[in-house]
GROMACS .gro file of N, CA, C and O in nm:
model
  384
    1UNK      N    1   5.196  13.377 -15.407
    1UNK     CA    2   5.070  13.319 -15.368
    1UNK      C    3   5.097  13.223 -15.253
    1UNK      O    4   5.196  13.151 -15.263
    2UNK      N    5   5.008  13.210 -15.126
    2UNK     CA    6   5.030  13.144 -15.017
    2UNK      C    7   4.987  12.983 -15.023
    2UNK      O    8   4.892  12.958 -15.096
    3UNK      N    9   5.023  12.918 -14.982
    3UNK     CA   10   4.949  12.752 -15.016
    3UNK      C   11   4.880  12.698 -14.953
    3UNK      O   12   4.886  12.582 -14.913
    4UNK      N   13   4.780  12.800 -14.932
    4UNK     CA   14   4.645  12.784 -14.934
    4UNK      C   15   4.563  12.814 -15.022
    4UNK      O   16   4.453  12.759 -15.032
    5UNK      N   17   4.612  12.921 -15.111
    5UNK     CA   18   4.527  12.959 -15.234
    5UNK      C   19   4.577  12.855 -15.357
    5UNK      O   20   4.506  12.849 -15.457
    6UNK      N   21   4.684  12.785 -15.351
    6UNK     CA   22   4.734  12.734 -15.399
    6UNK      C   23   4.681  12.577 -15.437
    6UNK      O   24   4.692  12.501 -15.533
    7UNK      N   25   4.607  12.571 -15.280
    7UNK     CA   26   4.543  12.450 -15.237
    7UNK      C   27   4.412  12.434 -15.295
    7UNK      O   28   4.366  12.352 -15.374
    8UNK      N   29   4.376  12.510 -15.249
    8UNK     CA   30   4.183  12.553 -15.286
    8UNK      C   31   4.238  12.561 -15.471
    8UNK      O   32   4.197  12.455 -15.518
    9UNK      N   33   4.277  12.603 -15.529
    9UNK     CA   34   4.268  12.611 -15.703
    9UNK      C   35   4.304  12.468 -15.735
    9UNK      O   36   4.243  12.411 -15.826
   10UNK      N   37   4.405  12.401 -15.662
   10UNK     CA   38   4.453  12.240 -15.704
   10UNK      C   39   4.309  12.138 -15.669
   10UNK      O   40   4.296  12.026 -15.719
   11UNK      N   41   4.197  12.209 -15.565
   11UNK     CA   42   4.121  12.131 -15.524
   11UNK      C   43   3.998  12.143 -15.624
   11UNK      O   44   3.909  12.064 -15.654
   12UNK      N   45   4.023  12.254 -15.657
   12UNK     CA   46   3.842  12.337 -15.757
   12UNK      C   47   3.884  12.231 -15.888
   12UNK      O   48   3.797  12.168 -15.948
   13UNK      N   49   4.064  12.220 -15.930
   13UNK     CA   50   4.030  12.182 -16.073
   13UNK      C   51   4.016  12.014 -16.070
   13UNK      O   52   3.960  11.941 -16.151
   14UNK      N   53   4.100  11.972 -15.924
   14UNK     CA   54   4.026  11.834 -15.902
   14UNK      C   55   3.866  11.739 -15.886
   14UNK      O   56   3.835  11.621 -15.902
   15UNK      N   57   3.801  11.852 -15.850
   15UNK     CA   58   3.650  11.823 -15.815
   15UNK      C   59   3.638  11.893 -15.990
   15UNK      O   60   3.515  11.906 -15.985
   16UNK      N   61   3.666  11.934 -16.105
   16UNK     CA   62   3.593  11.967 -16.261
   16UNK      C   63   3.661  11.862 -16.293
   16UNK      O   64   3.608  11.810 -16.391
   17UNK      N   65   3.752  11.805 -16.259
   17UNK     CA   66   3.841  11.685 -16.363
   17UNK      C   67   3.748  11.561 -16.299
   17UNK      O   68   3.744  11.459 -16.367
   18UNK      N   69   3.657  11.562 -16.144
   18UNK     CA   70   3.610  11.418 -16.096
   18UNK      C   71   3.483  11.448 -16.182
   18UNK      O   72   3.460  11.360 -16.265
   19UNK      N   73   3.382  11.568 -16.182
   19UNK     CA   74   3.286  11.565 -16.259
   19UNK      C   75   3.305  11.511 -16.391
   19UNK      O   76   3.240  11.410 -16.417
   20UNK      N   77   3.397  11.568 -16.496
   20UNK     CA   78   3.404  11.519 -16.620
   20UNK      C   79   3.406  11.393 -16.617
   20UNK      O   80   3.357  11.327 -16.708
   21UNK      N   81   3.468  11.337 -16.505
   21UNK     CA   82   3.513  11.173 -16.513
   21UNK      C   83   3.336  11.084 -16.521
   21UNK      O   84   3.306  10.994 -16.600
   22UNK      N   85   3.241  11.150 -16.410
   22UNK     CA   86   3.098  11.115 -16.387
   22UNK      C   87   3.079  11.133 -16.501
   22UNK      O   88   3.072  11.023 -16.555
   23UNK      N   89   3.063  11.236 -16.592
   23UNK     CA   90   3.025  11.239 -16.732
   23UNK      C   91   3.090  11.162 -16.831
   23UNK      O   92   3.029  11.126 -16.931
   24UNK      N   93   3.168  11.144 -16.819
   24UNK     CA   94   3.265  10.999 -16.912
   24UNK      C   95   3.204  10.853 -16.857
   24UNK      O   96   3.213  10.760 -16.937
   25UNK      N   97   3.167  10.836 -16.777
   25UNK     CA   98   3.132  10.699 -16.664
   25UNK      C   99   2.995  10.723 -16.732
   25UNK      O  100   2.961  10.616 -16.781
   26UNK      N  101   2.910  10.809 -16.754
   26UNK     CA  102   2.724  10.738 -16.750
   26UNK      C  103   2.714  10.808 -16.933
   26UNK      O  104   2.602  10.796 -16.983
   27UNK      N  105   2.809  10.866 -17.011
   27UNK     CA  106   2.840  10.834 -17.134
   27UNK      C  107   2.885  10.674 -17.186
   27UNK      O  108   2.844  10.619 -17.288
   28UNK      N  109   2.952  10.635 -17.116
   28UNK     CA  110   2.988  10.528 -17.139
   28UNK      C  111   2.910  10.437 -17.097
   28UNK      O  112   2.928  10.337 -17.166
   29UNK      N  113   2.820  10.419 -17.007
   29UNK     CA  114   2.686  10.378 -16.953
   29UNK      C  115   2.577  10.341 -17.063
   29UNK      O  116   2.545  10.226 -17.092
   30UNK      N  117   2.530  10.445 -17.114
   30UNK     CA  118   2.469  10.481 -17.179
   30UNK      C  119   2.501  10.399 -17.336
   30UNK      O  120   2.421  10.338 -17.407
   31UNK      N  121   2.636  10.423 -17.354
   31UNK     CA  122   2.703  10.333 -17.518
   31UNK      C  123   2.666  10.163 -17.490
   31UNK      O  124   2.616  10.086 -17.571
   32UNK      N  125   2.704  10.137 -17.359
   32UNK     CA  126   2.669  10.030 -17.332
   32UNK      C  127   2.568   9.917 -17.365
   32UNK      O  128   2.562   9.798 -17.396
   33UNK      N  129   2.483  10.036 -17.339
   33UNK     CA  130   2.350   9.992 -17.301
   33UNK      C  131   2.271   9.972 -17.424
   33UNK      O  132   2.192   9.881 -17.450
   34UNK      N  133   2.316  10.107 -17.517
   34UNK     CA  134   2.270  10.075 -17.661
   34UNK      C  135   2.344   9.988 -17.795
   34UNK      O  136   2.307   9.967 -17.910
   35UNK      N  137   2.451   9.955 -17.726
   35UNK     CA  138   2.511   9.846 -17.815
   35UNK      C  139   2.572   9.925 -17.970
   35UNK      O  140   2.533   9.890 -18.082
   36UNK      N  141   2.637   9.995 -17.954
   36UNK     CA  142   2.645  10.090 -18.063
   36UNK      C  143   2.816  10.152 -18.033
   36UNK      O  144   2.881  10.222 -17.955
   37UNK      N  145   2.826  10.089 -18.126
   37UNK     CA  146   3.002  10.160 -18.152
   37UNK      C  147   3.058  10.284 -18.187
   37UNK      O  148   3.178  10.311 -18.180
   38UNK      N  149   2.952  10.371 -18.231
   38UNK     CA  150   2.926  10.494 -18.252
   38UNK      C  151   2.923  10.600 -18.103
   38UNK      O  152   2.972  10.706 -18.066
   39UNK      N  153   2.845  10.511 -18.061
   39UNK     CA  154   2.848  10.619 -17.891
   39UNK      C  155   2.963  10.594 -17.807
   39UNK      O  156   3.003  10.678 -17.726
   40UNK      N  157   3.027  10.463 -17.827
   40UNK     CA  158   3.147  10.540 -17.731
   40UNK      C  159   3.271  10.630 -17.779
   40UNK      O  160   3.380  10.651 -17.725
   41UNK      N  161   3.211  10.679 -17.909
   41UNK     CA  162   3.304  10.843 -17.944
   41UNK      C  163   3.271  10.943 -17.803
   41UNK      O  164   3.362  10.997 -17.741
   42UNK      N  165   3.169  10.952 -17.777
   42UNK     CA  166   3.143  11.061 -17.713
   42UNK      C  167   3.194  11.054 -17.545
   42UNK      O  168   3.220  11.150 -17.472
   43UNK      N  169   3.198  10.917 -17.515
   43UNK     CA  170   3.238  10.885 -17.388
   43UNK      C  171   3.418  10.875 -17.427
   43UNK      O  172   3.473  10.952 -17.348
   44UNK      N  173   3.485  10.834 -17.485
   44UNK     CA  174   3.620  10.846 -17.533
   44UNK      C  175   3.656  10.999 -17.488
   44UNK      O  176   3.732  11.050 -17.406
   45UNK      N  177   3.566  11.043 -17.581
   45UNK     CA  178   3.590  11.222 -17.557
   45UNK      C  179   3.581  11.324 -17.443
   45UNK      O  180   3.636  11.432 -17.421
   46UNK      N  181   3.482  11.243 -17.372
   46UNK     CA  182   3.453  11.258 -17.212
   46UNK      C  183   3.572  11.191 -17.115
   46UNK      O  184   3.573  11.205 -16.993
   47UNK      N  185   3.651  11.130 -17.176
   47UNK     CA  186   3.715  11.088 -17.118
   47UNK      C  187   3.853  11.138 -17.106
   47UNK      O  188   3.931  11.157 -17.013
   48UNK      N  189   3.857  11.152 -17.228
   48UNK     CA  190   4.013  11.268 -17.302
   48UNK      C  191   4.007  11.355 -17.186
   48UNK      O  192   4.077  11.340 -17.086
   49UNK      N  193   3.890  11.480 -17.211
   49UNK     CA  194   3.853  11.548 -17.109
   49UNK      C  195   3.911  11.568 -16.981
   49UNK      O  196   3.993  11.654 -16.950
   50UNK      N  197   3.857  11.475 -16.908
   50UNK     CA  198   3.830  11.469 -16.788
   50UNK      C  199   4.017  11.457 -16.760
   50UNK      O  200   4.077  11.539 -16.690
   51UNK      N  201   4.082  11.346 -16.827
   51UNK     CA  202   4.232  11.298 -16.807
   51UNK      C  203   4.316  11.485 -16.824
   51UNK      O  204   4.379  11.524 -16.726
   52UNK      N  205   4.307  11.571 -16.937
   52UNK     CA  206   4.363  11.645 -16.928
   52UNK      C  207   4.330  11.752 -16.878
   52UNK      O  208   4.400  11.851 -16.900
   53UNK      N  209   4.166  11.765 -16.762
   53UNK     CA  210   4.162  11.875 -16.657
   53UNK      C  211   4.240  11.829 -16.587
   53UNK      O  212   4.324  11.893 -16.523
   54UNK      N  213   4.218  11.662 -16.586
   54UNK     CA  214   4.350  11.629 -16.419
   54UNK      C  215   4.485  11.711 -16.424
   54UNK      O  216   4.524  11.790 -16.339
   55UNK      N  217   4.558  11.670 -16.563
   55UNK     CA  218   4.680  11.694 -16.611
   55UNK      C  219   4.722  11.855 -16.583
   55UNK      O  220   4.825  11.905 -16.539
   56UNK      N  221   4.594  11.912 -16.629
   56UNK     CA  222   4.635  12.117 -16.626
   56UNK      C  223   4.562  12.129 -16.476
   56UNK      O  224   4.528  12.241 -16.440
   57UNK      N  225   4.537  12.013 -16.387
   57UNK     CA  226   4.484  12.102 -16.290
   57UNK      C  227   4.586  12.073 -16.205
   57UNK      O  228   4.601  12.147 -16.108
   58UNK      N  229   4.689  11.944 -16.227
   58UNK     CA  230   4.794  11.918 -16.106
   58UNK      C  231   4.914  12.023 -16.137
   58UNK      O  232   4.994  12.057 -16.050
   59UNK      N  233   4.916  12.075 -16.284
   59UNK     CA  234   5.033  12.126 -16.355
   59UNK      C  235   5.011  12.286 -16.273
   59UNK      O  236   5.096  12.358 -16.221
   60UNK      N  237   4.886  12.301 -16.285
   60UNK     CA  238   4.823  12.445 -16.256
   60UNK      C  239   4.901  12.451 -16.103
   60UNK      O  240   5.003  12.512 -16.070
   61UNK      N  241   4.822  12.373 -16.035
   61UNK     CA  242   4.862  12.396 -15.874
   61UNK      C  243   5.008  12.376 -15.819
   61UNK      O  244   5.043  12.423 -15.711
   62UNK      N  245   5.103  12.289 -15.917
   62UNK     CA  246   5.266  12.302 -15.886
   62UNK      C  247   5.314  12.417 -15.932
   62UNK      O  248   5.420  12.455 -15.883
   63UNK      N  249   5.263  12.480 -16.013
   63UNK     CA  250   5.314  12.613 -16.064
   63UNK      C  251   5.287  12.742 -15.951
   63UNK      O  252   5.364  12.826 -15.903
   64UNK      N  253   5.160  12.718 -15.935
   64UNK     CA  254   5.110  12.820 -15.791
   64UNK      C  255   5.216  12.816 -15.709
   64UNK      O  256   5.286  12.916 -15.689
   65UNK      N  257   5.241  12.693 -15.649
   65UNK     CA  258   5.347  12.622 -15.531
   65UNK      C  259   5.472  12.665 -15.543
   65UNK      O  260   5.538  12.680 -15.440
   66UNK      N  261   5.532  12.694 -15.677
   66UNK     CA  262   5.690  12.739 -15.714
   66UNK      C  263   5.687  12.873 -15.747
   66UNK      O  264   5.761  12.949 -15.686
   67UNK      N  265   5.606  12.919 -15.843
   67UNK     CA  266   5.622  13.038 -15.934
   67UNK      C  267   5.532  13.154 -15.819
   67UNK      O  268   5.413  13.145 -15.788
   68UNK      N  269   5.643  13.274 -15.768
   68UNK     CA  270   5.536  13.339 -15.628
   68UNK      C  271   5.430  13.428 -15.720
   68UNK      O  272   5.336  13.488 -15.668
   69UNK      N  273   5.461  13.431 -15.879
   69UNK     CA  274   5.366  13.536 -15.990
   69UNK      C  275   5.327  13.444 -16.082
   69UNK      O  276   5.397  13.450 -16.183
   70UNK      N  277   5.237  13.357 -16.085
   70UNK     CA  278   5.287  13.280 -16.199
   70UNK      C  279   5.153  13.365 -16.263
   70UNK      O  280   5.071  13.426 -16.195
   71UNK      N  281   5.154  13.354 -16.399
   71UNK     CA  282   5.119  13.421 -16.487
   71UNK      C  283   4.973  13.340 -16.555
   71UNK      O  284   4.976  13.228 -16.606
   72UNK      N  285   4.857  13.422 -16.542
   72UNK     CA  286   4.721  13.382 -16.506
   72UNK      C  287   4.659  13.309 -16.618
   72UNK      O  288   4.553  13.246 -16.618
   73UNK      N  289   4.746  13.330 -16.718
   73UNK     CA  290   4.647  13.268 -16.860
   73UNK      C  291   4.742  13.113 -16.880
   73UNK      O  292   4.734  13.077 -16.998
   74UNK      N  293   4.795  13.053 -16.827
   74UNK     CA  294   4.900  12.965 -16.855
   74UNK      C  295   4.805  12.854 -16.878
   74UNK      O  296   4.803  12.797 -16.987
   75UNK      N  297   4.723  12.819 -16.779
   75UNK     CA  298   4.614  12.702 -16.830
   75UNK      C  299   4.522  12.764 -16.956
   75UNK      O  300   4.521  12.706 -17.064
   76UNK      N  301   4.469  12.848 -16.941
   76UNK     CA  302   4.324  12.892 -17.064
   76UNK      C  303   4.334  12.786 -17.177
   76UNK      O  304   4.227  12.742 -17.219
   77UNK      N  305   4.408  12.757 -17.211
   77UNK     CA  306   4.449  12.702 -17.362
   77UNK      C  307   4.406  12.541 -17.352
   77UNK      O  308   4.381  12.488 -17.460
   78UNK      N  309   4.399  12.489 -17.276
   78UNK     CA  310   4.419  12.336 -17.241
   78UNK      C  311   4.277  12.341 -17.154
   78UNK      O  312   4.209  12.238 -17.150
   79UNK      N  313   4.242  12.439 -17.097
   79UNK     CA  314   4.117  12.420 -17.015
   79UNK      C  315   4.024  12.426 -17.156
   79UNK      O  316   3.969  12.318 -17.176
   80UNK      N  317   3.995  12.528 -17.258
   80UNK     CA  318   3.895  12.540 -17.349
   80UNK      C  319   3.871  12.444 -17.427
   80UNK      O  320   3.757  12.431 -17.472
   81UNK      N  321   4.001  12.330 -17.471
   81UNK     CA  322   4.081  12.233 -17.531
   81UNK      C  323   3.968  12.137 -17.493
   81UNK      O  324   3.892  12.081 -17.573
   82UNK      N  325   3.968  12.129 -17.407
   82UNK     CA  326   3.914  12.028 -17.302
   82UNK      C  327   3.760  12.053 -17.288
   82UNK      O  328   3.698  11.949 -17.269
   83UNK      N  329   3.690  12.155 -17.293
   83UNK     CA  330   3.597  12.176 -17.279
   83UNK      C  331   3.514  12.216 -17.431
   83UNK      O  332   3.392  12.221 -17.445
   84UNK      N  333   3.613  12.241 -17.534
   84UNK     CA  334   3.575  12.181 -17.681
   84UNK      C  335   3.521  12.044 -17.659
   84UNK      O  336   3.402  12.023 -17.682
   85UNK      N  337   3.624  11.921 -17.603
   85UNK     CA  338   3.597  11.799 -17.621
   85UNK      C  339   3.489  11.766 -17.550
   85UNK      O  340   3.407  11.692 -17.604
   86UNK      N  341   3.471  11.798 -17.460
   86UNK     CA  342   3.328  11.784 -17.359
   86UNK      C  343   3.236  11.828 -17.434
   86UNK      O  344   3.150  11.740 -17.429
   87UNK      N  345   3.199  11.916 -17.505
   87UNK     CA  346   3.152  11.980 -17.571
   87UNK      C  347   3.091  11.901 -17.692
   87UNK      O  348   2.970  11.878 -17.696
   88UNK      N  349   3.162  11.867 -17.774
   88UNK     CA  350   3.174  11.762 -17.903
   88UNK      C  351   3.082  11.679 -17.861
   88UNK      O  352   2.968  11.657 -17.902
   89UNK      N  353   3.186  11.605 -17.716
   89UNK     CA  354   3.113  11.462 -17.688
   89UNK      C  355   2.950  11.470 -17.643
   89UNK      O  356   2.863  11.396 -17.689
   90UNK      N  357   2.932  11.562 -17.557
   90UNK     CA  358   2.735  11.560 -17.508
   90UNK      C  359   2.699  11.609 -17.690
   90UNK      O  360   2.610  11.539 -17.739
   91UNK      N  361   2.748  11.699 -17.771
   91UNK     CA  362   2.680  11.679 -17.887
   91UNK      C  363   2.656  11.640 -17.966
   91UNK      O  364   2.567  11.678 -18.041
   92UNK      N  365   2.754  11.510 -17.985
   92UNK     CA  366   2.746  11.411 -18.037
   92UNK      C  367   2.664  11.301 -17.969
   92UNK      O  368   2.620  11.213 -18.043
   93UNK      N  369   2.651  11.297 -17.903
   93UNK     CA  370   2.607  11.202 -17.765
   93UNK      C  371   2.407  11.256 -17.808
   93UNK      O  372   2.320  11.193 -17.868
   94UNK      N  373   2.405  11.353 -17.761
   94UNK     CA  374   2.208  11.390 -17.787
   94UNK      C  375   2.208  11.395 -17.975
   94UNK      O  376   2.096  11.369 -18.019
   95UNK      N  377   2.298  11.420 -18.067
   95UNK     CA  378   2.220  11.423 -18.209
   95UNK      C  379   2.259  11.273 -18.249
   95UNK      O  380   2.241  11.248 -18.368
   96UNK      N  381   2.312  11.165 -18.167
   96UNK     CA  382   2.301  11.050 -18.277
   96UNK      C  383   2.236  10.970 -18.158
   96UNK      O  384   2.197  10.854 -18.175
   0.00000   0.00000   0.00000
């Protein structure tokens, strides 16, 4: 793989790891505001999130950079991981 494609995938999972972060930031906004120790589960979780797209998205793009095949499912596991927790947190977040 050339490092440019290499570039553009390190950049796509940086701009989903800055979104999650916006969604951890106005979760946590939000706990704030209602004074409730209960809601910042969901911003915690938004936050988990967001820290381990960074983690599989810098891991993702050094692997591109070294490995000339690297093998396509290596993140899946840690991306869904992550998007469980995102997941949890907005649903926990709208039912309490």
């Amino acid at each position: 793989m050339n490092g440019a494609q290499a570039e553009r995938t390190g950049l796509a999972w940086r701009r989903t790891a800055l979104s999650a972060t916006a969604c951890a930031v106005l979760l946590l906004g939000a706990a704030v505001r209602n004074e409730g120790s209960w809601d910042l589960v969901p911003a915690g979780l938004a936050a988990i999130t967001a820290l381990a797209l960074a983690a599989v998205g810098r891991h993702r793009e050094r692997s591109l950079r070294t490995d000339p095949e690297p093998a396509a499912l290596k993140p899946v596991l840690p991306a869904v991981v992550a998007t469980l927790c995102c997941a949890t947190a907005v649903s926990l977040f709208v039912t309490y």
